[in-house]
Coordinates of C-alpha atoms in Angstrom, one line a residue:
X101 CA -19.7 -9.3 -13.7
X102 CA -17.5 -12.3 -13.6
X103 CA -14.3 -12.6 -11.0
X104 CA -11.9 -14.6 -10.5
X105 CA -9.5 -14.7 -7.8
X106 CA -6.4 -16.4 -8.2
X107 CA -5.4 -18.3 -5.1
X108 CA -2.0 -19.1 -5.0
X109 CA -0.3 -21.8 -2.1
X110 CA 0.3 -20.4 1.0
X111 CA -2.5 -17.5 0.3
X112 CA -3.0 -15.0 3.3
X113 CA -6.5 -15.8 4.6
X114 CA -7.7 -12.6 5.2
X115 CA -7.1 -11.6 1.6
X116 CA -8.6 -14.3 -0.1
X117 CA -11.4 -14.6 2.7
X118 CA -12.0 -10.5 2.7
X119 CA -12.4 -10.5 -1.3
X120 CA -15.1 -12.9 -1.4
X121 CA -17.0 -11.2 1.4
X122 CA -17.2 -8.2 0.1
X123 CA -18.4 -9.5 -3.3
X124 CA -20.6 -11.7 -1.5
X125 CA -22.4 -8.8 0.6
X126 CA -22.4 -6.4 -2.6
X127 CA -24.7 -9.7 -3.8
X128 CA -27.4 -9.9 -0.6
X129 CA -27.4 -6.1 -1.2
X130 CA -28.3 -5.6 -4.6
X131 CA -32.4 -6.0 -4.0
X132 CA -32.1 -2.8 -1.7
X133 CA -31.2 -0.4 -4.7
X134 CA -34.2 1.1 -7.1
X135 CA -31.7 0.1 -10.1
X136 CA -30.1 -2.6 -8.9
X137 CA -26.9 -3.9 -11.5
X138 CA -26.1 -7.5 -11.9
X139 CA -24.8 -9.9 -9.5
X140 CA -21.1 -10.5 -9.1
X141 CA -20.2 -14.3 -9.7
X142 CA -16.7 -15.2 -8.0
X143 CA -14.7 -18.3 -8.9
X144 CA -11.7 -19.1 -7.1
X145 CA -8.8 -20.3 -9.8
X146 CA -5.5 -21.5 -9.5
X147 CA -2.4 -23.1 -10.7
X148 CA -2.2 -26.0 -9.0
X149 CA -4.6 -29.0 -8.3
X150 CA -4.4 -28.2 -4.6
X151 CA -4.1 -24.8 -2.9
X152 CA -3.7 -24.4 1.1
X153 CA -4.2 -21.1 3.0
X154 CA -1.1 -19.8 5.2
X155 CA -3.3 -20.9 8.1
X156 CA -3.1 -24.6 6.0
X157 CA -6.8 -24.7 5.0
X158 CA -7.6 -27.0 2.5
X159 CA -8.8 -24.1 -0.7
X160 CA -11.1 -25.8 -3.9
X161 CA -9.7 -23.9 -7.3
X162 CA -10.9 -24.3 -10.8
X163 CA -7.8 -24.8 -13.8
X164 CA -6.7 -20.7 -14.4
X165 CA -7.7 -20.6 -17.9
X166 CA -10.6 -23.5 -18.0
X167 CA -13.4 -21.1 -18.1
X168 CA -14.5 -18.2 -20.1
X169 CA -12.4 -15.0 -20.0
X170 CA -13.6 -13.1 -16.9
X171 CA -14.1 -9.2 -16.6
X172 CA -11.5 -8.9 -13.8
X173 CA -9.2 -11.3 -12.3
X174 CA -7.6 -10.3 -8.8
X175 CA -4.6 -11.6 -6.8
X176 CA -4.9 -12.0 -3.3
X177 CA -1.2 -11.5 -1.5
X178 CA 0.2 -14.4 -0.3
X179 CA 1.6 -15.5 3.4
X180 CA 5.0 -14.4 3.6
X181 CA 5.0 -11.1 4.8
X182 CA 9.0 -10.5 5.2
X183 CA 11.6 -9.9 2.6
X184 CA 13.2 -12.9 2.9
X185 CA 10.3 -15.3 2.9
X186 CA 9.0 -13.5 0.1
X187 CA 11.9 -13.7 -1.9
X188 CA 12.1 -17.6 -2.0
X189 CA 8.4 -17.7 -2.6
X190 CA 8.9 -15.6 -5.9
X191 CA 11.3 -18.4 -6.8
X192 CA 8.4 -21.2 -6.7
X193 CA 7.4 -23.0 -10.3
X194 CA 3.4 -22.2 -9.2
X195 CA 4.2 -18.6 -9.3
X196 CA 6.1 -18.9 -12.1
X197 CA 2.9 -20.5 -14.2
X198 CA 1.0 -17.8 -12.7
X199 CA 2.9 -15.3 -14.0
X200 CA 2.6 -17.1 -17.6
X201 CA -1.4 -17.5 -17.0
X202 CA -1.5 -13.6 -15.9
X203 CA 0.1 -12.4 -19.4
X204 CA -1.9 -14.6 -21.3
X205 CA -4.8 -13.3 -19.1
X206 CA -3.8 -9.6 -19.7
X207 CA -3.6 -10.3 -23.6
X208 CA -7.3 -10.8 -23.8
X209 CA -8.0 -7.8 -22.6
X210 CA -9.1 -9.1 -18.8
X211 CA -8.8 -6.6 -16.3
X212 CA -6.4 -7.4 -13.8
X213 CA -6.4 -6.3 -10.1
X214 CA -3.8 -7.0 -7.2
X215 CA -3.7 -6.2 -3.5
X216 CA -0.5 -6.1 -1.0
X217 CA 1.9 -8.5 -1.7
X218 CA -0.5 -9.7 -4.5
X219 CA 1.0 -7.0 -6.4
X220 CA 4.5 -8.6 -6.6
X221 CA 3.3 -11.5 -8.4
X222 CA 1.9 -8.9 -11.1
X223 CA 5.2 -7.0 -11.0
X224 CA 6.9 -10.5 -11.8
X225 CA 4.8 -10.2 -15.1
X226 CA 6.8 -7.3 -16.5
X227 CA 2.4 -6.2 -16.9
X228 CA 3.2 -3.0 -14.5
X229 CA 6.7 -1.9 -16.0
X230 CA 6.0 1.8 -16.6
X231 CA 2.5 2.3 -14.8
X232 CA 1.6 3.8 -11.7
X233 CA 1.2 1.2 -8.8
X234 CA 1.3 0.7 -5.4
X235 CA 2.1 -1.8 -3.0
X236 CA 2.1 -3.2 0.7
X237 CA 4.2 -0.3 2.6
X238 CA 6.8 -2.4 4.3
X239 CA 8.3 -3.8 1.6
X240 CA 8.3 -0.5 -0.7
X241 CA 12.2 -0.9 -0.6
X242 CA 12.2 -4.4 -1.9
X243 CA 9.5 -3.7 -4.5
X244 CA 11.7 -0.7 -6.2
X245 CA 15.0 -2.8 -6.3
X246 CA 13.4 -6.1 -8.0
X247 CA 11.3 -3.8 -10.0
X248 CA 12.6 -0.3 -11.0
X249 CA 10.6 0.0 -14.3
X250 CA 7.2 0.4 -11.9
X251 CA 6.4 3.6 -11.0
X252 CA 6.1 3.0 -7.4
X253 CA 3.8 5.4 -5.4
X254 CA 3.6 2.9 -2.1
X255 CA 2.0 6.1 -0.2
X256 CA -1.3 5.0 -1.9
X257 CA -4.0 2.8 -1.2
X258 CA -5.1 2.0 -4.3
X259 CA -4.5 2.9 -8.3
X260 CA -6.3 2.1 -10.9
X261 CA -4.6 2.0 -14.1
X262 CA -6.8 1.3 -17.1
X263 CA -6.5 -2.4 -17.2
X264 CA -4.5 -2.8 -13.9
X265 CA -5.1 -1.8 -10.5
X266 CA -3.1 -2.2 -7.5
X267 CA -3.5 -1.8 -3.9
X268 CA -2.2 -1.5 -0.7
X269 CA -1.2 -3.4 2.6
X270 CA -3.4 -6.4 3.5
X271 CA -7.0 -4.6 3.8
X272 CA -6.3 -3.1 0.5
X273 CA -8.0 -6.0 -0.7
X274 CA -11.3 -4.8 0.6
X275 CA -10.4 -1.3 -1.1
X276 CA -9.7 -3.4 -4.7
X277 CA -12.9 -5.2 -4.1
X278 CA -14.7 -2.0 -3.7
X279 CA -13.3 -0.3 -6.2
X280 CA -14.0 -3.2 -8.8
X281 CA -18.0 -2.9 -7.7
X282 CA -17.6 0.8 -7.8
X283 CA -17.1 0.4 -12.0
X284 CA -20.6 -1.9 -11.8
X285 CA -22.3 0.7 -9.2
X286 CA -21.1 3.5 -7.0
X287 CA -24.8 3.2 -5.2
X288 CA -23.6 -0.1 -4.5
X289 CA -20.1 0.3 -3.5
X290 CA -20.8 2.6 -0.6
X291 CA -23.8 0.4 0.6
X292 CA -21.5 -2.4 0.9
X293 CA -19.1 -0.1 2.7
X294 CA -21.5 1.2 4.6
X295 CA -22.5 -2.5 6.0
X296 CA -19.0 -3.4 6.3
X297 CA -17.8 0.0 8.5
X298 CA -15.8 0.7 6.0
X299 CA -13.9 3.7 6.3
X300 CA -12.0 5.8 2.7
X301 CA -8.4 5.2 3.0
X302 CA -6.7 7.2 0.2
X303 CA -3.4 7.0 1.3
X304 CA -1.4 4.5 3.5
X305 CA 1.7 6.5 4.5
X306 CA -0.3 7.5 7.6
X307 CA 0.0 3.7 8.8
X308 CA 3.2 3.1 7.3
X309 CA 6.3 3.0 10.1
X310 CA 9.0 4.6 8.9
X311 CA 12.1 3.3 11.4
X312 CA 11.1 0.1 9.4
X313 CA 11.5 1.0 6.1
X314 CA 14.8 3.4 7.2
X315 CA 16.6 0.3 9.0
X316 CA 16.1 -1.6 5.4
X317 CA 19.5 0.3 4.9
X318 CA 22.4 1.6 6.9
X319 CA 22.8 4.8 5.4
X320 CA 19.2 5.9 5.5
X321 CA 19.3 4.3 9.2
X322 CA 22.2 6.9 10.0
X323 CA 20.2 10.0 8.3
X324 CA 17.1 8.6 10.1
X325 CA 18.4 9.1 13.5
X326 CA 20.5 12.7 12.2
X327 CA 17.3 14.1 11.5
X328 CA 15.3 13.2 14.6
X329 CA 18.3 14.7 16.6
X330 CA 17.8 17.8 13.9
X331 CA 14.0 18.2 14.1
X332 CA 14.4 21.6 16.1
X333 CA 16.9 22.9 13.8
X334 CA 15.4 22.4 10.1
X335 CA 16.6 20.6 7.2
X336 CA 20.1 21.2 5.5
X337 CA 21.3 18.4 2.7
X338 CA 24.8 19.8 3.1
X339 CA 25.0 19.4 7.5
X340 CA 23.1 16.2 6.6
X341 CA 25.6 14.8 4.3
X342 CA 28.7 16.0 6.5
X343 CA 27.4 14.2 9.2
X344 CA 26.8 10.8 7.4
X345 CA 30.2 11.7 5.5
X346 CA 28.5 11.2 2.2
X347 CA 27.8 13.0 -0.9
X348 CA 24.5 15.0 -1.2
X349 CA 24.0 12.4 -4.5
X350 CA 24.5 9.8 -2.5
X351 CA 22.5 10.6 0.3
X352 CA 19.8 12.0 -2.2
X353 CA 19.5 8.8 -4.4
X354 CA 20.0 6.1 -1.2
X355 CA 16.9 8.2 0.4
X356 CA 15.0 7.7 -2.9
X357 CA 15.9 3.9 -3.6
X358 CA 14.6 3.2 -0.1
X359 CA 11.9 5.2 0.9
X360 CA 11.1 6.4 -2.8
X361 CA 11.1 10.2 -1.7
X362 CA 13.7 13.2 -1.3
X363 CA 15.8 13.5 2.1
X364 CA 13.6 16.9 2.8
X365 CA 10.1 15.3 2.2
X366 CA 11.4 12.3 4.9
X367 CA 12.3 14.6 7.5
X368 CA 8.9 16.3 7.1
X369 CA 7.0 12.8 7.4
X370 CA 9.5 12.5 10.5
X371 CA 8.2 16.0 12.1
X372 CA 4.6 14.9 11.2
X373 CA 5.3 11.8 13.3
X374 CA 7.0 13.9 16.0
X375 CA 3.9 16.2 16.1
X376 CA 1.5 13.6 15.8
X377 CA 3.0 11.9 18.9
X378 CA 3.1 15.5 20.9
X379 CA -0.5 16.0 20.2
X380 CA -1.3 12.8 21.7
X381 CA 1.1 12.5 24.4
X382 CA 1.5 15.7 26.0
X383 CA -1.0 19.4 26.0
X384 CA 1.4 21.9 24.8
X385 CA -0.1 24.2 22.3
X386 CA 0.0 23.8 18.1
X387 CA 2.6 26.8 18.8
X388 CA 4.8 24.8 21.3
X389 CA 4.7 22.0 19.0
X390 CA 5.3 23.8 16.1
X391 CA 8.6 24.9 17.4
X392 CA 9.5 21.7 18.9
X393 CA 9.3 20.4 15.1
X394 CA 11.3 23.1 13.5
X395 CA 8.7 25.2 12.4
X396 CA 7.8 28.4 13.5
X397 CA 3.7 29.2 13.4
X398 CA 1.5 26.8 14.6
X399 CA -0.2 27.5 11.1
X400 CA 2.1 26.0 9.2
X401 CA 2.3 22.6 11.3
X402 CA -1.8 22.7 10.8
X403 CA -1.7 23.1 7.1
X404 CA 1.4 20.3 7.0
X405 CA -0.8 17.8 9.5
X406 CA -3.9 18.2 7.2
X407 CA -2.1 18.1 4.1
X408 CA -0.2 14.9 4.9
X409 CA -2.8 13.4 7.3
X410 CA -6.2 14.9 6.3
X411 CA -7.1 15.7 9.7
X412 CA -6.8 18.7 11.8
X413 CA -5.3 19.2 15.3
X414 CA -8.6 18.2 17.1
X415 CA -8.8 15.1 15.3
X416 CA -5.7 14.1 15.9
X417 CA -5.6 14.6 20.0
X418 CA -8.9 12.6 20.2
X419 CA -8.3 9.9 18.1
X420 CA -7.7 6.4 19.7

């Protein structure tokens, strides 16, 4: 299987650096398989004559578009990590010729993969409009507002869409890579994962932190801290929109354009959190807790935790 990886200026090191290692250690472990596949041959393309790393290492691309077509081409994110940064960056003329390079890419039929902030240089493509994708959890908010034709489901890891995949924050890229050998070999994909302590990460709303993405707005700020005073007491839209002294639309659609969920499923991730922290922080029972949440069996603050988490009470307590 041919890959290339597009290395834009100003590439986050990890990304690019974790992508090849994976696909490199998928290579030394192809012999230990009884049917092994074919090896995966990486080539690092670009835009520009000259590439340097976010950490200003000196990166050697071939042309975009100089070789053959290959099966998959994936986009390591690049340095800036904050929305402002980011947004100048999206402004530059390389990114612009990638963009160009990506749809001609993507009218050939080449697979096309993108991890963290990789994946809003594909949005910039218009090749996403429509399909399910995901991105790097802290900037969720940004994603939806320069790109509300994407169907935006940042609590994922990874989605695969036919001919585009996406994936999450920064070792996302090692869930893309393994994904893309999974198509070639699943034997081989969970040896490589296996070698690489790799652990399955479905979902990335356990890491994400959600005063961040609240504070991205001053009215979801405001409803942030209303319902950690309101944890206790449940969830009413009307007290909640009293309070703020906004409509329930309002509040409802501000809560979506942000966090890209309803105002009821927030204040559950917020009593998840709350619980979370309890369990770890203190030895009150799954009942006490329960109650200190707003709920009032312990049973339904274990079947929340596992739903949301996939973990159970004694997982929780005794993880690091």
């Amino acid at each position: 299987m041919n890959i290339s990886v597009l290395a834009l200026d100003g590439v986050f090191d990890t990304g690019l650096a974790t992508m090849l290692d994976v696909f490199g250690t998928a290579n030394e472990l192809v012999g230990m398989l009884a049917s092994p596949p074919g090896r995966f041959a990486t080539t690092i393309v670009g835009v520009s004559a000259s590439v340097r790393t976010a950490q200003g290492l000196q990166v050697p691309v071939v042309a975009m578009g100089s070789q053959p077509d290959p099966d998959w081409l994936v986009i390591p994110a690049i340095g800036q990590k904050m929305p402002g940064p980011l947004a100048d960056a999206l402004k530059r003329s390389d990114i612009a010729d990638a963009t160009k390079a990506l749809r001609a890419a993507a009218e050939t039929g080449t697979r096309i993969g993108a991890a963290c902030i990789g994946t809003f240089i594909l949005a910039e493509t218009g090749l996403l409009d429509h399909r399910p994708s995901t991105t790097t959890w802290w900037l969720a908010p940004m994603f939806r507002q320069l790109y509300p034709r994407v169907r935006l489901d940042a609590a994922r890891m990874l989605i695969n869409d036919g001919q585009f995949a996406t994936a999450g924050a920064a070792l996302g890229h090692i869930d893309l890579a393994l994904m893309i050998i999974r198509q070639t070999s699943p034997e081989l994909a969970a040896l490589t994962a296996k070698y690489l302590i790799v652990d399955s990460r479905p979902l990335q709303s356990a890491y994400a932190i959600s005063d961040h993405l609240a504070h991205s707005n001053p009215l979801v700020e405001r409803f942030e801290r209303w319902a950690r005073d309101h944890l206790a007491a449940g969830f009413n839209l009307d007290e909640a929109a009293t309070a703020l002294g906004a409509s329930k639309r309002t509040l409802s659609r501000r809560v979506n354009d942000v966090l890209g969920k309803t105002p009821l499923s927030y204040f559950q991730d917020l009593r998840v959190e709350q619980a979370v922290h309890l369990l770890k922080t203190t030895s009150d029972s799954v009942d006490e807790i329960a109650a200190k949440v707003g709920y009032s069996e312990g049973v339904t603050l274990r079947n929340l935790l596992r739903r949301r988490l996939r973990k159970g009470v004694r997982e929780i307590r005794t993880a690091n």
